[in-house]
mmCIF file of C-alpha atoms in Angstrom:
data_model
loop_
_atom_site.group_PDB
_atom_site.id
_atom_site.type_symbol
_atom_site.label_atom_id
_atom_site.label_comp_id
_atom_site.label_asym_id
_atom_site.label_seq_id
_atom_site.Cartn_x
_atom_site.Cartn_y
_atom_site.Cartn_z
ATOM 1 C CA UNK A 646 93.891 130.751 103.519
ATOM 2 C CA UNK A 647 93.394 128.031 100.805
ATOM 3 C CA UNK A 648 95.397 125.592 102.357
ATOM 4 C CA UNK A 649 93.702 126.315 106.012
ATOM 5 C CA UNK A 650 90.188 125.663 104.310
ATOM 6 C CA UNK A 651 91.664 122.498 103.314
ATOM 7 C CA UNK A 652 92.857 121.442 106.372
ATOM 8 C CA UNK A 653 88.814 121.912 107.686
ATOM 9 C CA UNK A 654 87.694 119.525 104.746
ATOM 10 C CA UNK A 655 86.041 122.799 102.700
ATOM 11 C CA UNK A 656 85.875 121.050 99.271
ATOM 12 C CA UNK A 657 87.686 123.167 96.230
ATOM 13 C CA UNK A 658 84.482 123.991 95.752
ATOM 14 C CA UNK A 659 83.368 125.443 99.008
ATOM 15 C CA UNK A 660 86.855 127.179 99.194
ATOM 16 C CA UNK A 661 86.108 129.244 95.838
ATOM 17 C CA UNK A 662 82.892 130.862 97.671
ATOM 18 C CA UNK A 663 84.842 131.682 100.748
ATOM 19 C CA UNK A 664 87.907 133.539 98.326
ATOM 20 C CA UNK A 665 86.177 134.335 95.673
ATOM 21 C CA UNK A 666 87.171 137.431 94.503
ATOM 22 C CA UNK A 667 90.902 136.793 96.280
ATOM 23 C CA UNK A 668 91.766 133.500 93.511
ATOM 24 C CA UNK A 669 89.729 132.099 90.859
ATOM 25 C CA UNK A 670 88.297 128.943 90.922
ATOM 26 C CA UNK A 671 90.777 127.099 88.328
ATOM 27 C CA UNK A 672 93.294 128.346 90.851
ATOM 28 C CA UNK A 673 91.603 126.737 93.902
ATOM 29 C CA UNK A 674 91.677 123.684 91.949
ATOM 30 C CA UNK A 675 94.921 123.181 91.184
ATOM 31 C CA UNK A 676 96.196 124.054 94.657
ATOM 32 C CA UNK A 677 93.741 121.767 96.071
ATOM 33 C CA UNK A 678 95.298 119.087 93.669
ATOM 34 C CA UNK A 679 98.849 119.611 94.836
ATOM 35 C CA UNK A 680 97.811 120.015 98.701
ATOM 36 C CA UNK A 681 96.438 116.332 98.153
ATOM 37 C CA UNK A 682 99.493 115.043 96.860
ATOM 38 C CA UNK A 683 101.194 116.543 99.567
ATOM 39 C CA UNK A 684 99.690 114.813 102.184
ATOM 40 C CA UNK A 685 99.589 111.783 100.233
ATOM 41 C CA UNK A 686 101.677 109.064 101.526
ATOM 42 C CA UNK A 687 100.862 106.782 98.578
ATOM 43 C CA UNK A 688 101.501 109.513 95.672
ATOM 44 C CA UNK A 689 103.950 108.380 93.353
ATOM 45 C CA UNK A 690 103.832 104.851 95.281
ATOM 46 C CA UNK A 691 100.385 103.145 94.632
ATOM 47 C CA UNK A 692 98.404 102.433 91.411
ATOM 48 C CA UNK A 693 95.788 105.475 91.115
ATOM 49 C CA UNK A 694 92.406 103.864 89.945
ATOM 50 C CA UNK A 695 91.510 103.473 86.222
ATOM 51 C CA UNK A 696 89.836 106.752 84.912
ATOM 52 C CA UNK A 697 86.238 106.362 83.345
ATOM 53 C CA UNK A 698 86.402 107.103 79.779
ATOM 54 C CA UNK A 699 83.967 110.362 78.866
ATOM 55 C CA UNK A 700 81.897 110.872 76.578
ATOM 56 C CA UNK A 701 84.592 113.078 74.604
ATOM 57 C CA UNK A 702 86.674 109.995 74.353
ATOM 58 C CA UNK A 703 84.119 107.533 73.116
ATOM 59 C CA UNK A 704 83.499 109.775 70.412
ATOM 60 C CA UNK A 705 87.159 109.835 69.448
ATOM 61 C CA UNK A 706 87.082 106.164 69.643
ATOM 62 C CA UNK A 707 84.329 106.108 67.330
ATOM 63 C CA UNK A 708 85.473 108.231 65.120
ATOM 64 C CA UNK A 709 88.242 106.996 64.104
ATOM 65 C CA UNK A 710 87.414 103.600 64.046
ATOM 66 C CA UNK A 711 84.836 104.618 61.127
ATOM 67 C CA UNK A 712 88.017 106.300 59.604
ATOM 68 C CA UNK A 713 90.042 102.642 59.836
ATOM 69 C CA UNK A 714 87.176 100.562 58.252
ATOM 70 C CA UNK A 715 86.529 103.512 55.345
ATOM 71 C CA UNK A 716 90.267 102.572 55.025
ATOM 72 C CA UNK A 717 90.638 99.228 55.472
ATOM 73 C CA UNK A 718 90.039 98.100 52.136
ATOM 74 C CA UNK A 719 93.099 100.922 50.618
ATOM 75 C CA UNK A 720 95.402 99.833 53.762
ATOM 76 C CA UNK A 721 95.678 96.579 52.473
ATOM 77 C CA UNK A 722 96.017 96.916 49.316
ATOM 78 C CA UNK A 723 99.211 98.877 50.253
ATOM 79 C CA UNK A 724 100.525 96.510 52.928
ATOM 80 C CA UNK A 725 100.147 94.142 50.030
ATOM 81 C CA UNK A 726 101.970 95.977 47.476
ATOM 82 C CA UNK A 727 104.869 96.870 49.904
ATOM 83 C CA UNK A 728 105.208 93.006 51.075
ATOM 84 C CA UNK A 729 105.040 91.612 47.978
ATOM 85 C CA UNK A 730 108.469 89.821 46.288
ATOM 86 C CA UNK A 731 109.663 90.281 43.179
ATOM 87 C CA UNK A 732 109.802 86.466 41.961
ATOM 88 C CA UNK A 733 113.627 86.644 41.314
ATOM 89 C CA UNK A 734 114.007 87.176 45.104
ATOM 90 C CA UNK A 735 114.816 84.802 48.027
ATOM 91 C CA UNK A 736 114.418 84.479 51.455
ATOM 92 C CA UNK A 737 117.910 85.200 53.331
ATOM 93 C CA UNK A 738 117.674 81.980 55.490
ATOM 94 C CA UNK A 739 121.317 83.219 57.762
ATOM 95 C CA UNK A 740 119.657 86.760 58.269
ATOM 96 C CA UNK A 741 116.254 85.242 59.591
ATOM 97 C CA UNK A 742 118.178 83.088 62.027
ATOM 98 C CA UNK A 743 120.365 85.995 63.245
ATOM 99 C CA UNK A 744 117.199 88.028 63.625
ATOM 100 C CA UNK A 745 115.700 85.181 65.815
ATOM 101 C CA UNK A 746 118.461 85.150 68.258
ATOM 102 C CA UNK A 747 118.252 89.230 67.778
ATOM 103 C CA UNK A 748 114.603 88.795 69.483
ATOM 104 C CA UNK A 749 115.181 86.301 71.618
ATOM 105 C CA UNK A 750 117.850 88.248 73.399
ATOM 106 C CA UNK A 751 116.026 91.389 73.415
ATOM 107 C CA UNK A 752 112.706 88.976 74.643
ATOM 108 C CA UNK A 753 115.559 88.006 77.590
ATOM 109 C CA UNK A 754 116.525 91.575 78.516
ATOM 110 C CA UNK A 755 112.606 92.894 78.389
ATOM 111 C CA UNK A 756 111.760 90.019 81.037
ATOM 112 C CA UNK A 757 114.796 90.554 83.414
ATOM 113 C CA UNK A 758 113.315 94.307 83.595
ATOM 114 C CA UNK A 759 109.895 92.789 84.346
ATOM 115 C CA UNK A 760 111.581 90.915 86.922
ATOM 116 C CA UNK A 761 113.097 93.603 88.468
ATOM 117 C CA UNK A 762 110.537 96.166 87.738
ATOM 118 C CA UNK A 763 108.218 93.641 90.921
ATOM 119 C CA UNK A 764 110.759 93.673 92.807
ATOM 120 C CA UNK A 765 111.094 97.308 93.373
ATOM 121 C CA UNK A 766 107.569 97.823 93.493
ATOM 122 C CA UNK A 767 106.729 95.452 96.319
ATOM 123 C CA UNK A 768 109.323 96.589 97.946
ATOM 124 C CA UNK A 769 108.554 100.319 97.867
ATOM 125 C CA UNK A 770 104.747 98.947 98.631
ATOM 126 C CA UNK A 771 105.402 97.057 101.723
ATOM 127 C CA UNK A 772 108.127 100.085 102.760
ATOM 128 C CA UNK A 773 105.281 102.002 102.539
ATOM 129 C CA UNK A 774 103.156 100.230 104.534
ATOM 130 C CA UNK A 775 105.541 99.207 107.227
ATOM 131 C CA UNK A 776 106.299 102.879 107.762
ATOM 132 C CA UNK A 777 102.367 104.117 108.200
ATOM 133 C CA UNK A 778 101.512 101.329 110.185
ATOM 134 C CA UNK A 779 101.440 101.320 114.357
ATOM 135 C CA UNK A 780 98.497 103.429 114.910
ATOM 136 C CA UNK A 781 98.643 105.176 111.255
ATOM 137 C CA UNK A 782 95.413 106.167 109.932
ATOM 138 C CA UNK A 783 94.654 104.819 106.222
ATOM 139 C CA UNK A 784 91.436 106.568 104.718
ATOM 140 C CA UNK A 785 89.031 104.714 102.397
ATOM 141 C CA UNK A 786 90.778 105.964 98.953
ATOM 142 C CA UNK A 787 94.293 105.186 100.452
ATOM 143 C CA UNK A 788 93.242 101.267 101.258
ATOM 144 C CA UNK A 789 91.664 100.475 97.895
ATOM 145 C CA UNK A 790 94.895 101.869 96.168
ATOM 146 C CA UNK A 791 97.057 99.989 98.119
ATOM 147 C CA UNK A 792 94.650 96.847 97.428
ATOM 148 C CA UNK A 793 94.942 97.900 93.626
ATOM 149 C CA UNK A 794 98.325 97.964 93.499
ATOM 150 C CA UNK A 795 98.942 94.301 95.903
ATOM 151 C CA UNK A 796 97.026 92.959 92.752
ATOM 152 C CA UNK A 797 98.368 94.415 90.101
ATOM 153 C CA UNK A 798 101.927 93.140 91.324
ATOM 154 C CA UNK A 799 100.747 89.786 91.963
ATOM 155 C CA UNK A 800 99.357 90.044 88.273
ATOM 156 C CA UNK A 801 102.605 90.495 87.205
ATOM 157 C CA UNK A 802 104.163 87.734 88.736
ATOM 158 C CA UNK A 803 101.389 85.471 87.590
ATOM 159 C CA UNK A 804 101.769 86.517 83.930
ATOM 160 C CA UNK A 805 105.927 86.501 84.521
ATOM 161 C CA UNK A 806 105.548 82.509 85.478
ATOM 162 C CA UNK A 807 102.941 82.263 82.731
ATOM 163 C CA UNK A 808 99.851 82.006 84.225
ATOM 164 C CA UNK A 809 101.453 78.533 85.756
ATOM 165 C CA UNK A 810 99.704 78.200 89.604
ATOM 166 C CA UNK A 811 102.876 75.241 90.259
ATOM 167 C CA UNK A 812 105.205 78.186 89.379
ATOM 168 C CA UNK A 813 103.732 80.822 91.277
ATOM 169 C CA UNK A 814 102.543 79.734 94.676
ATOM 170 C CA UNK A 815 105.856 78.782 95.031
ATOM 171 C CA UNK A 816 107.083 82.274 94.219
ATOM 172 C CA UNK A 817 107.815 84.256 97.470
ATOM 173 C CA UNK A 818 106.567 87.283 96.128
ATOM 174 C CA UNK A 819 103.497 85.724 95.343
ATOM 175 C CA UNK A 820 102.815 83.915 98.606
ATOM 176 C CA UNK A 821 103.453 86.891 100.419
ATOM 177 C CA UNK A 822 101.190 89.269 98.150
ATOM 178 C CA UNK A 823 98.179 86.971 98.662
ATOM 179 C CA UNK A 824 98.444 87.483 102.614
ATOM 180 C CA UNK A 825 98.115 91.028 102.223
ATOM 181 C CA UNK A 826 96.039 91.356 99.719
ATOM 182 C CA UNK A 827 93.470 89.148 101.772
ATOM 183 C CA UNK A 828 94.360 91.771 104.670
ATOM 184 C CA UNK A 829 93.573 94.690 102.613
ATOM 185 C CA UNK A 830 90.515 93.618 101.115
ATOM 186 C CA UNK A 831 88.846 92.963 104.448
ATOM 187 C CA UNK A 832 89.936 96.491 105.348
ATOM 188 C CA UNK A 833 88.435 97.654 102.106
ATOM 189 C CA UNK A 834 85.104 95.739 102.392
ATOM 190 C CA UNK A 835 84.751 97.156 106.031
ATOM 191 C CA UNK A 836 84.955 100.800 104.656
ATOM 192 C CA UNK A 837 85.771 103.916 106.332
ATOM 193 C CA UNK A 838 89.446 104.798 107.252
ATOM 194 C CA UNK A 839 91.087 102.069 108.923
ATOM 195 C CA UNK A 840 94.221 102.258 111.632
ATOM 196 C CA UNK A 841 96.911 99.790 110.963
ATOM 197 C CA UNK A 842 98.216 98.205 113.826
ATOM 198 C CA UNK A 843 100.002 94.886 112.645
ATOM 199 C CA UNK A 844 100.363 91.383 114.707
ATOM 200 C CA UNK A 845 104.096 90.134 115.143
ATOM 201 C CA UNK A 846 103.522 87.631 112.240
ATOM 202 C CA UNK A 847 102.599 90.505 110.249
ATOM 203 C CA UNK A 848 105.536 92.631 111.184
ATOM 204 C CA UNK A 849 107.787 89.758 110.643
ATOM 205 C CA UNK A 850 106.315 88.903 106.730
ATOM 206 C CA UNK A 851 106.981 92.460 105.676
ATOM 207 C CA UNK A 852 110.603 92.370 107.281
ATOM 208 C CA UNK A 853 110.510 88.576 104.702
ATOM 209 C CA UNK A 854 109.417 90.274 101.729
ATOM 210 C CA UNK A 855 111.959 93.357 101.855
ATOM 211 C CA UNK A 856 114.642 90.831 102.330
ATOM 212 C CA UNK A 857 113.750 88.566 98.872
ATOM 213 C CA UNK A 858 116.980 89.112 96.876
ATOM 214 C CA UNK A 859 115.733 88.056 93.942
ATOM 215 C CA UNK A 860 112.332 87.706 91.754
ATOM 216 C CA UNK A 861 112.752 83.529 91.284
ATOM 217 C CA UNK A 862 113.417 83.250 94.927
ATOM 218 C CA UNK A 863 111.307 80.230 96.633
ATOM 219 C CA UNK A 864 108.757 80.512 99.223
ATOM 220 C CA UNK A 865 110.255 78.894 102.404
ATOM 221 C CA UNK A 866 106.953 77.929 103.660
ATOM 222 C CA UNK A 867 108.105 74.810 106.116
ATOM 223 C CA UNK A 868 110.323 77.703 108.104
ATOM 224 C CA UNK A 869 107.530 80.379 107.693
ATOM 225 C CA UNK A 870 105.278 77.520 109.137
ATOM 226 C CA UNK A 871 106.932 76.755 112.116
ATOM 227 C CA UNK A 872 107.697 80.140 113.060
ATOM 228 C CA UNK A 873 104.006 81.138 112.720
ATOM 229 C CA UNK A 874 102.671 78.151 114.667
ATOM 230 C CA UNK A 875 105.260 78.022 117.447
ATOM 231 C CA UNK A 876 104.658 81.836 118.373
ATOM 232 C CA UNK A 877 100.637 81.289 117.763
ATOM 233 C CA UNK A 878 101.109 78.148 120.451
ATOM 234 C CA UNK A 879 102.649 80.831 123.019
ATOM 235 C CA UNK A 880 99.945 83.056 122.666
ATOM 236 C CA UNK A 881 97.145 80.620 122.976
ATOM 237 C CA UNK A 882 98.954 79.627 126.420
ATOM 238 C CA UNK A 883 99.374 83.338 127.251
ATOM 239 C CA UNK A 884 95.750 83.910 126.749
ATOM 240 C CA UNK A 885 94.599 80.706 128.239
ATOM 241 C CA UNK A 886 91.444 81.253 131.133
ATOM 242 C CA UNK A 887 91.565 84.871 130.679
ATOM 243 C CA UNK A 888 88.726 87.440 128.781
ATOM 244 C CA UNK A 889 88.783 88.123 125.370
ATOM 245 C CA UNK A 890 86.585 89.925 123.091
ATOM 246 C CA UNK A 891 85.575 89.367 119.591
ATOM 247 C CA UNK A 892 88.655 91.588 117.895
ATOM 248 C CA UNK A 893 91.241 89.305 119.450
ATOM 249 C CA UNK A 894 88.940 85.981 118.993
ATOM 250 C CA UNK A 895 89.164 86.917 115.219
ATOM 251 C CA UNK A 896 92.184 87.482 114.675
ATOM 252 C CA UNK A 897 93.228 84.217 116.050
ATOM 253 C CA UNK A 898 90.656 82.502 113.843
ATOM 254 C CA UNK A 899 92.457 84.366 111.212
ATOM 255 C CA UNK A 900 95.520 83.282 112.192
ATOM 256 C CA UNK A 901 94.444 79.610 113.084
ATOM 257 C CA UNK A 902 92.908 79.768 109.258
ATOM 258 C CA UNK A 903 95.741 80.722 107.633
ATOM 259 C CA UNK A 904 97.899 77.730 109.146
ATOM 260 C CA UNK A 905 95.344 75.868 107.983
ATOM 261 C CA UNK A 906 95.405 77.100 104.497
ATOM 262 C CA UNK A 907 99.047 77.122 103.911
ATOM 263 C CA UNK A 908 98.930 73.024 105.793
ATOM 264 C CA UNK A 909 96.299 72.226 103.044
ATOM 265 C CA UNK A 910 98.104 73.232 100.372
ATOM 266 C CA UNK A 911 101.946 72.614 101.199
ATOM 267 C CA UNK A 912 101.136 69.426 103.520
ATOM 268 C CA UNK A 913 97.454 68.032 103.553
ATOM 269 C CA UNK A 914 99.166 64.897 105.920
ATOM 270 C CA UNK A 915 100.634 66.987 108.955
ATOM 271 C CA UNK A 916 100.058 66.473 111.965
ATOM 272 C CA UNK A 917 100.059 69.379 112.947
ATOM 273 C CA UNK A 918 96.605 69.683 110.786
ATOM 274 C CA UNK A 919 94.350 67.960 113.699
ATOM 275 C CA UNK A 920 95.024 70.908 116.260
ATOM 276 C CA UNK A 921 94.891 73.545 114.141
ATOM 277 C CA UNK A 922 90.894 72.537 113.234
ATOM 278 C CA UNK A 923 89.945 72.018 116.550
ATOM 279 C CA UNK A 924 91.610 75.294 117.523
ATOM 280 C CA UNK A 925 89.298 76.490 114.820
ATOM 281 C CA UNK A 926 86.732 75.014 116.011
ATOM 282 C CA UNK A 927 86.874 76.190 119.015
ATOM 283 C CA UNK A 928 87.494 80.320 117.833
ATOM 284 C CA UNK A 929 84.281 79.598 116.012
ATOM 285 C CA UNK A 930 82.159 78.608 119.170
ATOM 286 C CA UNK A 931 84.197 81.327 120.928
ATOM 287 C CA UNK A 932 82.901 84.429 118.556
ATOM 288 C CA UNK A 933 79.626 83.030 118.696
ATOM 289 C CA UNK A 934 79.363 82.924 122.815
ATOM 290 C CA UNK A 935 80.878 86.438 122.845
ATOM 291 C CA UNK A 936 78.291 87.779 120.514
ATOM 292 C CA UNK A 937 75.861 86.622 123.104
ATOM 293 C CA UNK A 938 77.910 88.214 125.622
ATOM 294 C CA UNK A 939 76.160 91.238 127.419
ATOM 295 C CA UNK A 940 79.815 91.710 128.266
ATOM 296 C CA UNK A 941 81.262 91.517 124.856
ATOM 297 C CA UNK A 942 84.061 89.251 125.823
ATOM 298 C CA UNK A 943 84.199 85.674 127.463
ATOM 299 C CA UNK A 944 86.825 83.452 129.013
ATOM 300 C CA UNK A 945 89.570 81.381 126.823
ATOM 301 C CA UNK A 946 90.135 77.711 127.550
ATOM 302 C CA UNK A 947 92.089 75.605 125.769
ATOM 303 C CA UNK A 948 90.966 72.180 124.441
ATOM 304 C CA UNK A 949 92.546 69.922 127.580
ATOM 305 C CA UNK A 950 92.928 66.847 124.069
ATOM 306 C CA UNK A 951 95.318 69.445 122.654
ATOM 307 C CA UNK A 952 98.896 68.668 123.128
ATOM 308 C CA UNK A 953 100.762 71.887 122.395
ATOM 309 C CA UNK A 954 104.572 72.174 122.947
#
C-alpha cells in the first residue's frame, strides 16, 4: 500500500495519514527512502549534493574549537617536549633520503589511483547517460546531480594536471567533460524534467569517451573536427529550402558555436573559420525571423557565398 501511494506522488508524509495506524511514521520513512533509491538510476552513480550543516553541528564545531584554543597553549608545549633532541643526537642523513624516495613512491602510487579513480567514474557517468537517453525522462534532482558530478570529475582532472589549462584542454577527458557539462547546465537552468534525446555528434562523443584507454590520453581534436563539420555540412544541405522551427535552428547554432569554439582555440587561422561565422550568422537571423513567425518555423537557405563540400 506504501509503495502504491508512492507511485501517486503521496509524500512520506501524506502516506503516514493514509496508514496510520497500519505502520508508523519512522517506518514510512525509511521505505520511502529505499523506494527512491530503487527507482534511482543515478544511486550509487552520481555525486548526491552537499548536505547543509545544522544547527547541531555548528555547535559541535564550536565547541570544540573553544576546547583546541583552551588547549593550544599545553599542546605545544608537548609537541615541543616530544620533538626536542637531546644535543648528543644527529640527524640520520641515509634514513631521511630513504624516507624521501619512501614518499615519493607512495606520492606515485596515490596519483596512479587518482588517475584511475576518473577514469572509472566518467565512464560509469557517461554509461549512465548513454543508457537513459533516447526518449528517457531525467527529473530536475537527477540533472543537477549529473551536472555535479560532470564537474566534480573535471575538477579532478584539473587538480591531477595541476591546475595547468596547457595540460588540461588537451586532456580528452577534459575536453569531453566540458561539452557535457555545457549540455547539462542548459538542461539544469531550463528546469523541470528534461527528455534526453541526443544528436549523432552527441552519440558519437560518448561512444569517444568510453573508448579513452588511458587518463593522459590526448584530445584528437583535428579528427573530432572534421568529423563534426563534415556531417554538420550534410545536414545543412539536407535541410536546405525546407521549414524549420526554433528547436532545430538552435541546435545548429549550438553546433555551428561549438566548431567555432574548438577553431578558436585549437586553430584561430582555419579556413574553415569564415563559414562557420557566417553560418552563425545566419542561425542568428534565422531564430530571430522564426520568433516572429505566426507559424513558429520559417524556410532554410543557405548562404549561395558559402562553398561547402
Amino acid at each position: 500500500m506504501a509503495h502504491d501511494l508512492f507511485a501517486q506522488n503521496y509524500s512520506a508524509k501524506e502516506a503516514a495519514i493514509e496508514l496510520v495506524g497500519q505502520a508508523s511514521q519512522s517506518t514510512l520513512y525509511r521505505w520511502y527512502e529505499e523506494f527512491e533509491t530503487e527507482q534511482d538510476f543515478l544511486h550509487g552513480i552520481a555525486d548526491d549534493p552537499p548536505q547543509q550543516e545544522n544547527d547541531g553541528d555548528l555547535e559541535k564545531e564550536e565547541y570544540f574549537g573553544e576546547l583546541e584554543e583552551d588547549n593550544l597553549g599545553e599542546l605545544e608545549e608537548d609537541e615541543a617536549q616530544e620533538i626536542e633532541l637531546d644535543e648528543g643526537e644527529t640527524q640520520n642523513t641515509e634514513l631521511e633520503i630513504d624516507n624521501e624516495e619512501v614518499d615519493e613512491e607512495a606520492d606515485e602510487i596515490q596519483i596512479r589511483k587518482m588517475k584511475r579513480g576518473v577514469e572509472k567514474k566518467a565512464k560509469k557517468l557517461f554509461h549512465a547517460i548513454k543508457s537513459h537517453s533516447s526518449s528517457h525522462e531525467w527529473s530536475h534532482s537527477q540533472i543537477n546531480r549529473m551536472l555535479l558530478s560532470l564537474g566534480n570529475t573535471q575538477e579532478e582532472v584539473e587538480k591531477l594536471l595541476k591546475y595547468d589549462p596547457t595540460l588540461y584542454r588537451e586532456n580528452a577527458f577534459w575536453v569531453n567533460l566540458e561539452e557535457f557539462i555545457d549540455l547539462f547546465q542548459s538542461f539544469a537552468s531550463a528546469g523541470g524534467s528534461v527528455e534526453l534525446n541526443f544528436s549523432e555528434d552527441q552519440q558519437d562523443e560518448i561512444n569517444v569517451i568510453l573508448r579513452i584507454q588511458e587518463f593522459n590520453e590526448e584530445y584528437d581534436w583535428k579528427n573530432e573536427f572534421d568529423a563534426h563539420w563534415d556531417r554538420l555540412q550534410d545536414d545543412l544541405v539536407e535541410i536546405n529550402n525546407q521549414r524549420i522551427d526554433a528547436d532545430i535552428a538552435l541546435t545548429y547554432q549550438n553546433r555551428i558555436d561549438g566548431l567555432i569554439k574548438d577553431l578558436k582555440y585549437y586553430d584561430a587561422e582555419s579556413e574553415e573559420l569564415k563559414p562557420l561565422n557566417i553560418l552563425s550568422r545566419d542561425f542568428k537571423k534565422l531564430l530571430a525571423k522564426i520568433e516572429d513567425s505566426f507559424w513558429g518555423s520559417v524556410e532554410f537557405v543557405l548562404d549561395e557565398d558559402l562553398q561547402l563540400s
